[in-house]
PDB file of C-alpha atoms in Angstrom:
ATOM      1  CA  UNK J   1      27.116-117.601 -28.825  1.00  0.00           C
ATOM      2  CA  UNK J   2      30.366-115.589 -29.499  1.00  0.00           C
ATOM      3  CA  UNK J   3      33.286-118.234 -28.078  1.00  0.00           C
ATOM      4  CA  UNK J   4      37.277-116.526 -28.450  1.00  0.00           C
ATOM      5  CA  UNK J   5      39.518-119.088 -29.446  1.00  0.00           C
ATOM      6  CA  UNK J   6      43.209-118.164 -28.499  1.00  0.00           C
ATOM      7  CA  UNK J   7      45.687-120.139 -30.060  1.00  0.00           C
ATOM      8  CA  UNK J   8      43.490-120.593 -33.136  1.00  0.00           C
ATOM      9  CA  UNK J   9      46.179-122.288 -35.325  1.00  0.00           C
ATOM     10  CA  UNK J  10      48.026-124.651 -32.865  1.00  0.00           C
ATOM     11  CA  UNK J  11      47.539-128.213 -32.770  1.00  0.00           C
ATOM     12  CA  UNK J  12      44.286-128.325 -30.635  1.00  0.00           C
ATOM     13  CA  UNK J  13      43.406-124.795 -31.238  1.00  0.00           C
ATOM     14  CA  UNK J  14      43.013-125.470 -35.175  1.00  0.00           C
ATOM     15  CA  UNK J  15      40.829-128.633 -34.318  1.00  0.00           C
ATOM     16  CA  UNK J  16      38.886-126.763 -32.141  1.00  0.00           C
ATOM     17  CA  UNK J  17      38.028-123.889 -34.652  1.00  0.00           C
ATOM     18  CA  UNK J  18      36.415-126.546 -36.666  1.00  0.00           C
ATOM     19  CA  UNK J  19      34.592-128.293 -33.687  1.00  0.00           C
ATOM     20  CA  UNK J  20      33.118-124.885 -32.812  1.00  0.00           C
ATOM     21  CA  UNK J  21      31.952-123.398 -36.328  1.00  0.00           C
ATOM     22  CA  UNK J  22      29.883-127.137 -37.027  1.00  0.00           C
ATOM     23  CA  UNK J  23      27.694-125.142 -34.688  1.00  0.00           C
ATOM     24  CA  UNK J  24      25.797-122.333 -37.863  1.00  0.00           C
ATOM     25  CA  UNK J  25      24.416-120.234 -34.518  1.00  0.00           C
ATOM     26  CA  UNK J  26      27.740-119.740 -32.976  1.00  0.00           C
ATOM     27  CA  UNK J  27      30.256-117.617 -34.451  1.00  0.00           C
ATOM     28  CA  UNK J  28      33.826-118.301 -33.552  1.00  0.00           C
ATOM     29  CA  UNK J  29      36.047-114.974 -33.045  1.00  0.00           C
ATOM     30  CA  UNK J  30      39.823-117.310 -34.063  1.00  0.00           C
ATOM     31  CA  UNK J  31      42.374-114.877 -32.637  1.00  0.00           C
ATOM     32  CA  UNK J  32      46.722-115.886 -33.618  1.00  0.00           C
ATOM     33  CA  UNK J  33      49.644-114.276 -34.219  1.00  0.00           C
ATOM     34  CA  UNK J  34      49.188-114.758 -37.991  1.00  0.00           C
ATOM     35  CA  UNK J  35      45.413-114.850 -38.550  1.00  0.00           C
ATOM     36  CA  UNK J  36      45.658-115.537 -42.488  1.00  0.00           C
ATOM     37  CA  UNK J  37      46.672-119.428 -41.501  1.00  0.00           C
ATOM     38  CA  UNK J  38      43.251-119.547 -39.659  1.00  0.00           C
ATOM     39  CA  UNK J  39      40.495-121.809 -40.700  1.00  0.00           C
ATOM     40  CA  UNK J  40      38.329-120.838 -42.839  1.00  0.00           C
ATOM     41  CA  UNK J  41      34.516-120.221 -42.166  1.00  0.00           C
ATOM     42  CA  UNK J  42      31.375-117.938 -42.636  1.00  0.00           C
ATOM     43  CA  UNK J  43      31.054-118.379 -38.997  1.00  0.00           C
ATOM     44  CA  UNK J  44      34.499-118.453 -38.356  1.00  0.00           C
ATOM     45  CA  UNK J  45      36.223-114.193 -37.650  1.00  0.00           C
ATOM     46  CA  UNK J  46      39.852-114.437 -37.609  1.00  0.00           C
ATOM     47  CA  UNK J  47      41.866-111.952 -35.683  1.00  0.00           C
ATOM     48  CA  UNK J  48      45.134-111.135 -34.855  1.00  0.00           C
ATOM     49  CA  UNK J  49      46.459-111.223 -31.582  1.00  0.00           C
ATOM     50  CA  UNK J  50      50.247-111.375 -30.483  1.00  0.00           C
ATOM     51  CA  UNK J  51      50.949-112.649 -26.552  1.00  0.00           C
ATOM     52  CA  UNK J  52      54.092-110.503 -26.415  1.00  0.00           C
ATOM     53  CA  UNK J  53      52.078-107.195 -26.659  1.00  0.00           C
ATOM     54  CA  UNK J  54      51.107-105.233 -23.756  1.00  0.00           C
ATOM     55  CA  UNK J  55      48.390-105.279 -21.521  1.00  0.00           C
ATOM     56  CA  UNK J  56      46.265-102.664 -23.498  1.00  0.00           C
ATOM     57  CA  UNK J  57      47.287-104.148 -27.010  1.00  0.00           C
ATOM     58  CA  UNK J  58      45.718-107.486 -25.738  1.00  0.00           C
ATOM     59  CA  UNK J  59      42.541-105.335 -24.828  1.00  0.00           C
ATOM     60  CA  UNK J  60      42.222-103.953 -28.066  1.00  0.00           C
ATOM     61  CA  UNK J  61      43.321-106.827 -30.105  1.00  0.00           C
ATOM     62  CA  UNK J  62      40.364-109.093 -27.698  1.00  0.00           C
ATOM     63  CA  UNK J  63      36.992-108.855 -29.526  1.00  0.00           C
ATOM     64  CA  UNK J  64      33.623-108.835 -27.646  1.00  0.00           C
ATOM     65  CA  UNK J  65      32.713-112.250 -26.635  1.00  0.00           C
ATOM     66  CA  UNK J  66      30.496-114.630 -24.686  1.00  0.00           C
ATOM     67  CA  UNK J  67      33.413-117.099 -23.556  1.00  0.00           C
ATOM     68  CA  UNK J  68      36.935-117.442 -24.567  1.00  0.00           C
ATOM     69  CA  UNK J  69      39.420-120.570 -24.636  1.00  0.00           C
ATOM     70  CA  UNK J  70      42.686-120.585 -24.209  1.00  0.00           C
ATOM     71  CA  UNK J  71      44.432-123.169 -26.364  1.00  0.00           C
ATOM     72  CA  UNK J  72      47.914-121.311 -27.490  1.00  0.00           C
ATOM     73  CA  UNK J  73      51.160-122.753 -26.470  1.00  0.00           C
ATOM     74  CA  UNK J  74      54.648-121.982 -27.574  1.00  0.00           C
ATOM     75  CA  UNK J  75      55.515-125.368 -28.262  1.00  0.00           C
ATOM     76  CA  UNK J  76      58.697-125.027 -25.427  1.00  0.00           C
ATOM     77  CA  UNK J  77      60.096-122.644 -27.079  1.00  0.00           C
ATOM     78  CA  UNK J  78      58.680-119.560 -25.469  1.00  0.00           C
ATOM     79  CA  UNK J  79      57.352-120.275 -22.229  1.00  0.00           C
ATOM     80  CA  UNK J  80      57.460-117.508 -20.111  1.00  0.00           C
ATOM     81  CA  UNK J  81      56.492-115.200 -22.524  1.00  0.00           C
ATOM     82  CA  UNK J  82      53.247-117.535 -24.002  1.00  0.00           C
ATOM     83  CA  UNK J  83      52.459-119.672 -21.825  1.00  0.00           C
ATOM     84  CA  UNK J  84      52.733-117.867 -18.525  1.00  0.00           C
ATOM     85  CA  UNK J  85      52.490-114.587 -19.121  1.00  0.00           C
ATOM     86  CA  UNK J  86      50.491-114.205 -22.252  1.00  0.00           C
ATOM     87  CA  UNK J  87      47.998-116.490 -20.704  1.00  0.00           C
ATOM     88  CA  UNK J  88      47.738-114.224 -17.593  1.00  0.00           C
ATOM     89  CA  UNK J  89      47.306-110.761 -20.008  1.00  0.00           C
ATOM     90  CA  UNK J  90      44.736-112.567 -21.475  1.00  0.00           C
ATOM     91  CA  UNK J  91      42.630-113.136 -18.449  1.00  0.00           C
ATOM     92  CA  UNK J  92      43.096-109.917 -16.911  1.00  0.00           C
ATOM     93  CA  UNK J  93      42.065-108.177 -20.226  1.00  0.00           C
ATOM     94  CA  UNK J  94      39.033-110.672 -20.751  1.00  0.00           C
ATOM     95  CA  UNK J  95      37.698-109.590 -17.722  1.00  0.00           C
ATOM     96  CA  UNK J  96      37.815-105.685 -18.885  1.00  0.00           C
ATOM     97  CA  UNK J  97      36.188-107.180 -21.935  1.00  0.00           C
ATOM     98  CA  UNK J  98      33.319-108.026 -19.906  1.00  0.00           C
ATOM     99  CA  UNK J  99      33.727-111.840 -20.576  1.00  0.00           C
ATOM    100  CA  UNK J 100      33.648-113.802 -17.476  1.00  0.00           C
ATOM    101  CA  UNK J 101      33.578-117.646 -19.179  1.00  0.00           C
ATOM    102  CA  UNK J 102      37.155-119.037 -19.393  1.00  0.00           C
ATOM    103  CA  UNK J 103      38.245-121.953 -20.381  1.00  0.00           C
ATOM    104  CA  UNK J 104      42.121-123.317 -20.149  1.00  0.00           C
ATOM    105  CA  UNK J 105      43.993-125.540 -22.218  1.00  0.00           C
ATOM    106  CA  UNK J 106      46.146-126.644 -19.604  1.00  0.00           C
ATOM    107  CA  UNK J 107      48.214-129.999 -18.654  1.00  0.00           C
ATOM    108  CA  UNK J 108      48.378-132.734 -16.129  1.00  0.00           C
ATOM    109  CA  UNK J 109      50.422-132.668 -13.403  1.00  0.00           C
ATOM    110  CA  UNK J 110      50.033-128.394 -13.533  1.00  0.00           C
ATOM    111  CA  UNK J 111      48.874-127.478 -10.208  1.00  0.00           C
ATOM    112  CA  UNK J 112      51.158-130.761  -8.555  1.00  0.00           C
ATOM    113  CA  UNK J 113      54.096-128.993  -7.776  1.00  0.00           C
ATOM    114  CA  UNK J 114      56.233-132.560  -6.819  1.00  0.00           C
ATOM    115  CA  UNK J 115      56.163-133.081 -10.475  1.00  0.00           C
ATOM    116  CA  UNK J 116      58.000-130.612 -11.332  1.00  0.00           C
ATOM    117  CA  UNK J 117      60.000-130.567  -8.336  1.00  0.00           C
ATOM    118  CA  UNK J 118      63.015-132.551  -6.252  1.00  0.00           C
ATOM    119  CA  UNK J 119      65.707-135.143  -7.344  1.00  0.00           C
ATOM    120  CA  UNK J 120      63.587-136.565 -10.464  1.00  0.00           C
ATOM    121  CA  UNK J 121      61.302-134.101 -12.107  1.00  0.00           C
ATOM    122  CA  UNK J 122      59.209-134.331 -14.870  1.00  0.00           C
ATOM    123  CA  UNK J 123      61.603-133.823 -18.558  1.00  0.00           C
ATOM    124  CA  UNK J 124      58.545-131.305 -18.942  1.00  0.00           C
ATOM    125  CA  UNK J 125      59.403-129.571 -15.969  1.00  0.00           C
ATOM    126  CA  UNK J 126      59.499-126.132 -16.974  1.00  0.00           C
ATOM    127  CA  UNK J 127      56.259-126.641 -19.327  1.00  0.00           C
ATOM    128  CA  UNK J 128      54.279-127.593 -16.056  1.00  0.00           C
ATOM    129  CA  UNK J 129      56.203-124.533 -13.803  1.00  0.00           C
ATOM    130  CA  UNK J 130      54.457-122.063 -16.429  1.00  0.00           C
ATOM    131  CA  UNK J 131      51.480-123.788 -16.759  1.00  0.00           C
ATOM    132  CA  UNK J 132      51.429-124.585 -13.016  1.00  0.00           C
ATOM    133  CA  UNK J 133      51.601-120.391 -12.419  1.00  0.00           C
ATOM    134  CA  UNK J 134      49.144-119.743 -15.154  1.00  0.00           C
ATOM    135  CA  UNK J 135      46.779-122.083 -13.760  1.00  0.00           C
ATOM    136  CA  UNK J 136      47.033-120.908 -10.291  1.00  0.00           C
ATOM    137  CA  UNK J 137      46.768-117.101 -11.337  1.00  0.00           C
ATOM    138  CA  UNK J 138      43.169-118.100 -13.360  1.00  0.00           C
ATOM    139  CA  UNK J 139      42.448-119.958  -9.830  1.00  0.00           C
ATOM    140  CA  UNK J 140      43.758-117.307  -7.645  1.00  0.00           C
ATOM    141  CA  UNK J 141      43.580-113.885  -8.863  1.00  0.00           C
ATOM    142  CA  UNK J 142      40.087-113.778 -11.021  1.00  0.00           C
ATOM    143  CA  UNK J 143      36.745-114.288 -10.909  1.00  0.00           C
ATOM    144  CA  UNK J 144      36.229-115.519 -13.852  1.00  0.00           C
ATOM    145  CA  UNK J 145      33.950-118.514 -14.381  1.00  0.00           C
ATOM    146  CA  UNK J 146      36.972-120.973 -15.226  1.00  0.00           C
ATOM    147  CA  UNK J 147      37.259-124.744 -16.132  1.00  0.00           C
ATOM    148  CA  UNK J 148      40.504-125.839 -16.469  1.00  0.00           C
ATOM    149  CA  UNK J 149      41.221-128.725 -18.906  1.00  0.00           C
ATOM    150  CA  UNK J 150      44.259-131.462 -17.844  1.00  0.00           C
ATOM    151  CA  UNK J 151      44.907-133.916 -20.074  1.00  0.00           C
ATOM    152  CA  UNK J 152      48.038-135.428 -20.395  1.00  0.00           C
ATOM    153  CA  UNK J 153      50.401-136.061 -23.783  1.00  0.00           C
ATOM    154  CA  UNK J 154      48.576-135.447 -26.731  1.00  0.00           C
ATOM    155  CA  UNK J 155      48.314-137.861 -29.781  1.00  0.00           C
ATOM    156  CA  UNK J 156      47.701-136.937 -33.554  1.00  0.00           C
ATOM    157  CA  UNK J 157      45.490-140.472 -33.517  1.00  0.00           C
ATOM    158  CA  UNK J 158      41.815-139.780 -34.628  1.00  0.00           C
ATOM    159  CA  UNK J 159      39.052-139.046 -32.112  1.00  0.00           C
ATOM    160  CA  UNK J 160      37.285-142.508 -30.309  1.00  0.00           C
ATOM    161  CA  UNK J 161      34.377-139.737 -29.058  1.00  0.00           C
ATOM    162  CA  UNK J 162      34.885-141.098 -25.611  1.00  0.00           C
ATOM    163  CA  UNK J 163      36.884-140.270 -23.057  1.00  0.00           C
ATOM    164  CA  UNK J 164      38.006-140.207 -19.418  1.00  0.00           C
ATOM    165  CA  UNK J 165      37.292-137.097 -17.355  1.00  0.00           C
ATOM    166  CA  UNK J 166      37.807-136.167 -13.863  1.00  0.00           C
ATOM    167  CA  UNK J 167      40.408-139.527 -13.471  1.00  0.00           C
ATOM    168  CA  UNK J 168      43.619-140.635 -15.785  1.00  0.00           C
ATOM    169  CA  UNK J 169      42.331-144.198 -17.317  1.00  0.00           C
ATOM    170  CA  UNK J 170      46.054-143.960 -19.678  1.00  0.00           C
ATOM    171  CA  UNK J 171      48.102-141.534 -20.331  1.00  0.00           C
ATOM    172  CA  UNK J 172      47.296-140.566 -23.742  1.00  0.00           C
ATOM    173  CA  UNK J 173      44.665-137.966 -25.391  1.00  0.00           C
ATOM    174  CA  UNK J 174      44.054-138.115 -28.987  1.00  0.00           C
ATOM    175  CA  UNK J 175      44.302-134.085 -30.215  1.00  0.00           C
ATOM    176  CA  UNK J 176      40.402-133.892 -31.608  1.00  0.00           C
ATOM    177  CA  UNK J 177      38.951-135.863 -28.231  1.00  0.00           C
ATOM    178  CA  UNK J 178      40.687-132.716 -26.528  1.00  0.00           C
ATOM    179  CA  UNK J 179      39.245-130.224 -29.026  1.00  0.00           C
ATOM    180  CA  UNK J 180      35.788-132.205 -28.836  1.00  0.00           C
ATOM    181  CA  UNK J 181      35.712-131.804 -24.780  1.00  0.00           C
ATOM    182  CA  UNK J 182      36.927-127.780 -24.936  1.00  0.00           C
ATOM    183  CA  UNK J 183      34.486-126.931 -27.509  1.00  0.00           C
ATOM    184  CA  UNK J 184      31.746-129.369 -25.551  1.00  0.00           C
ATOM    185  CA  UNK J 185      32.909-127.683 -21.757  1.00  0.00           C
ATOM    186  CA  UNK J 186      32.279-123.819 -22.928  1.00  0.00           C
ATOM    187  CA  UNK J 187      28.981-124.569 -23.134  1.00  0.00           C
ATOM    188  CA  UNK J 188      28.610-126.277 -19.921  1.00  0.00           C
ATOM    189  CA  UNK J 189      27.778-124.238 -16.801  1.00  0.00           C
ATOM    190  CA  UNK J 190      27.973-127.376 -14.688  1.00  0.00           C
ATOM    191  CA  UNK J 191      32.221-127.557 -15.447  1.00  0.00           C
ATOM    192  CA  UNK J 192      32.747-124.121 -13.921  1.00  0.00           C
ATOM    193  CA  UNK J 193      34.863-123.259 -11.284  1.00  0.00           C
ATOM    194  CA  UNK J 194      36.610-127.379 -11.666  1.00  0.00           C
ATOM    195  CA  UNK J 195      39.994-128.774 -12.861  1.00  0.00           C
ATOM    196  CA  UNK J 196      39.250-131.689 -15.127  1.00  0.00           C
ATOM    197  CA  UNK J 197      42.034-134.292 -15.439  1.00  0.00           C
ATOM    198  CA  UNK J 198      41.335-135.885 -18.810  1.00  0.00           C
ATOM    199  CA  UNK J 199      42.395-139.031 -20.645  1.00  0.00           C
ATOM    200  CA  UNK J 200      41.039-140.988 -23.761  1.00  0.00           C
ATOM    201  CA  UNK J 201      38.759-143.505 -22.170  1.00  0.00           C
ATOM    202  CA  UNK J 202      35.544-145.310 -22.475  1.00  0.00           C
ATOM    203  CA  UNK J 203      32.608-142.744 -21.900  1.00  0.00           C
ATOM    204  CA  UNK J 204      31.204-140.911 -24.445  1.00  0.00           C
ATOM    205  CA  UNK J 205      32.227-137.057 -24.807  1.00  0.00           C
ATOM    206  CA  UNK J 206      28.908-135.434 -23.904  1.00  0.00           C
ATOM    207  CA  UNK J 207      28.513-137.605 -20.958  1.00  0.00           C
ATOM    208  CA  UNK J 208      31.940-137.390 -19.672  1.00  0.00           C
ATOM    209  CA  UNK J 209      31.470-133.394 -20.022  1.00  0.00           C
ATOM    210  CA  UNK J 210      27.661-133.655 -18.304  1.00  0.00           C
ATOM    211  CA  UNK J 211      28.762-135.559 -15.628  1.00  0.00           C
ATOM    212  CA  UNK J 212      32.211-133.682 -14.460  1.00  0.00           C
TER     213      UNK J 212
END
C-alpha cells in the first residue's frame, strides 16, 4: 500500500512516519515543506510539498498514492493559510490524483461550533474555526472516503496502546496513541465516512479502531 503522509515532520506526523514504515510491504510517500528533516527509511520516500503553493503546485508536488493523511498543522501560527486552506488544496488535488482514502488529523470540539463561539469560547478558538471549516469542506464538498480523527490536547507521554474512541474517557491523548490509531484507521474500511472523537483510554488500539 502507498499511504501520503502530509505533515511528515510535525509532532504526530513524524511518529506516524515511523508507525507506517514498521509495515516492509507499505511504502510511505512523507511529503513537508523541508523533506531533508524527514525520517529516514528504505520504505520511507520523502517529498517536498509547501501548503502555500497553488492549486496545481499541490498536484504536482502530490505523488501517486493509495490513501493519504493529513497530519500538518501550523502550530497557531499560520492558520488560515495551513490549516484551512492548505488542508482544503490538498483534498481537492488528491482527488485529481485519483486517491479517494483520506484521513484527517483533526481536533475535538471541530465541527461544535458553541465552542468556539459566544461569551466564553474556547482559548483555541481560532484553531477549531479553521479546523471546524476544513473539516466541514472534507464532509461537505468531496467524495472522498474520509475518517476524521478528534482527539483532544495532545501529550508527549509514551503510548499505553489503548485508547478511547468514538467517546472522551479524559481529555488527554498521548502523541504516539494518536499516530498508532491514524496509521491503524487508513487501513480500515469500516472507519470511513465517521468522525472519531478520541481519548487515551482503556481498550486496546486495534480494537478501539475495529470497533468504531
Amino acid at each position: 500500500m502507498k499511504i501520503i503522509v502530509i505533515g511528515a515532520t510535525g509532532r504526530v506526523g513524524k511518529q506516524l512516519v515511523k508507525k507506517l514504515a514498521a509495515d516492509k510491504s507499505d511504502q510511505i510517500l512523507a511529503g513537508a515543506r523541508k523533506p531533508e528533516n524527514i525520517e529516514k527509511g528504505a520504505n520511507i520516500k520523502p517529498f517536498k510539498i509547501d501548503l502555500h503553493d497553488t492549486k496545481d503546485a499541490i498536484l504536482n508536488e502530490l505523488p501517486e498514492a493509495d490513501a493519504l493523511i493529513f497530519a500538518a498543522g501550523s502550530g497557531g501560527k499560520d492558520l488560515l493559510q495551513v490549516d484551512l486552506n492548505g488542508a482544503v488544496k490538498v483534498m481537492i488535488e488528491a482527488a485529481k490524483r485519483g486517491i479517494e482514502r483520506f484521513v484527517m488529523l483533526s481536533s475535538r470540539d471541530s465541527l461544535t461550533p458553541d465552542s468556539f463561539s459566544g461569551d466564553d469560547p474556547s482559548p483555541l478558538a481560532n484553531y477549531l474555526i479553521a479546523k471546524h471549516f476544513a473539516d466541514l469542506w472534507l464532509i461537505k464538498n468531496t467524495t472522498l472516503d474520509y475518517t476524521i480523527l478528534q482527539p483532544t490536547s495532545l501529550t508527549e507521554t509514551a503510548g499505553t496502546g489503548k485508547v478511547s474512541l468514538g467517546e472522551y474517557t479524559n481529555n488527554e491523548n498521548s502523541i504516539e496513541n494518536v499516530a498508532d490509531v491514524l496509521a491503524a484507521i487508513v487501513k480500515s474500511d469500516n472507519t470511513i465516512g465517521k468522525i472519531l472523537p478520541m481519548s487515551d483510554g482503556a481498550t486496546p488500539i486495534a480494537d478501539a479502531v475495529s470497533e468504531a
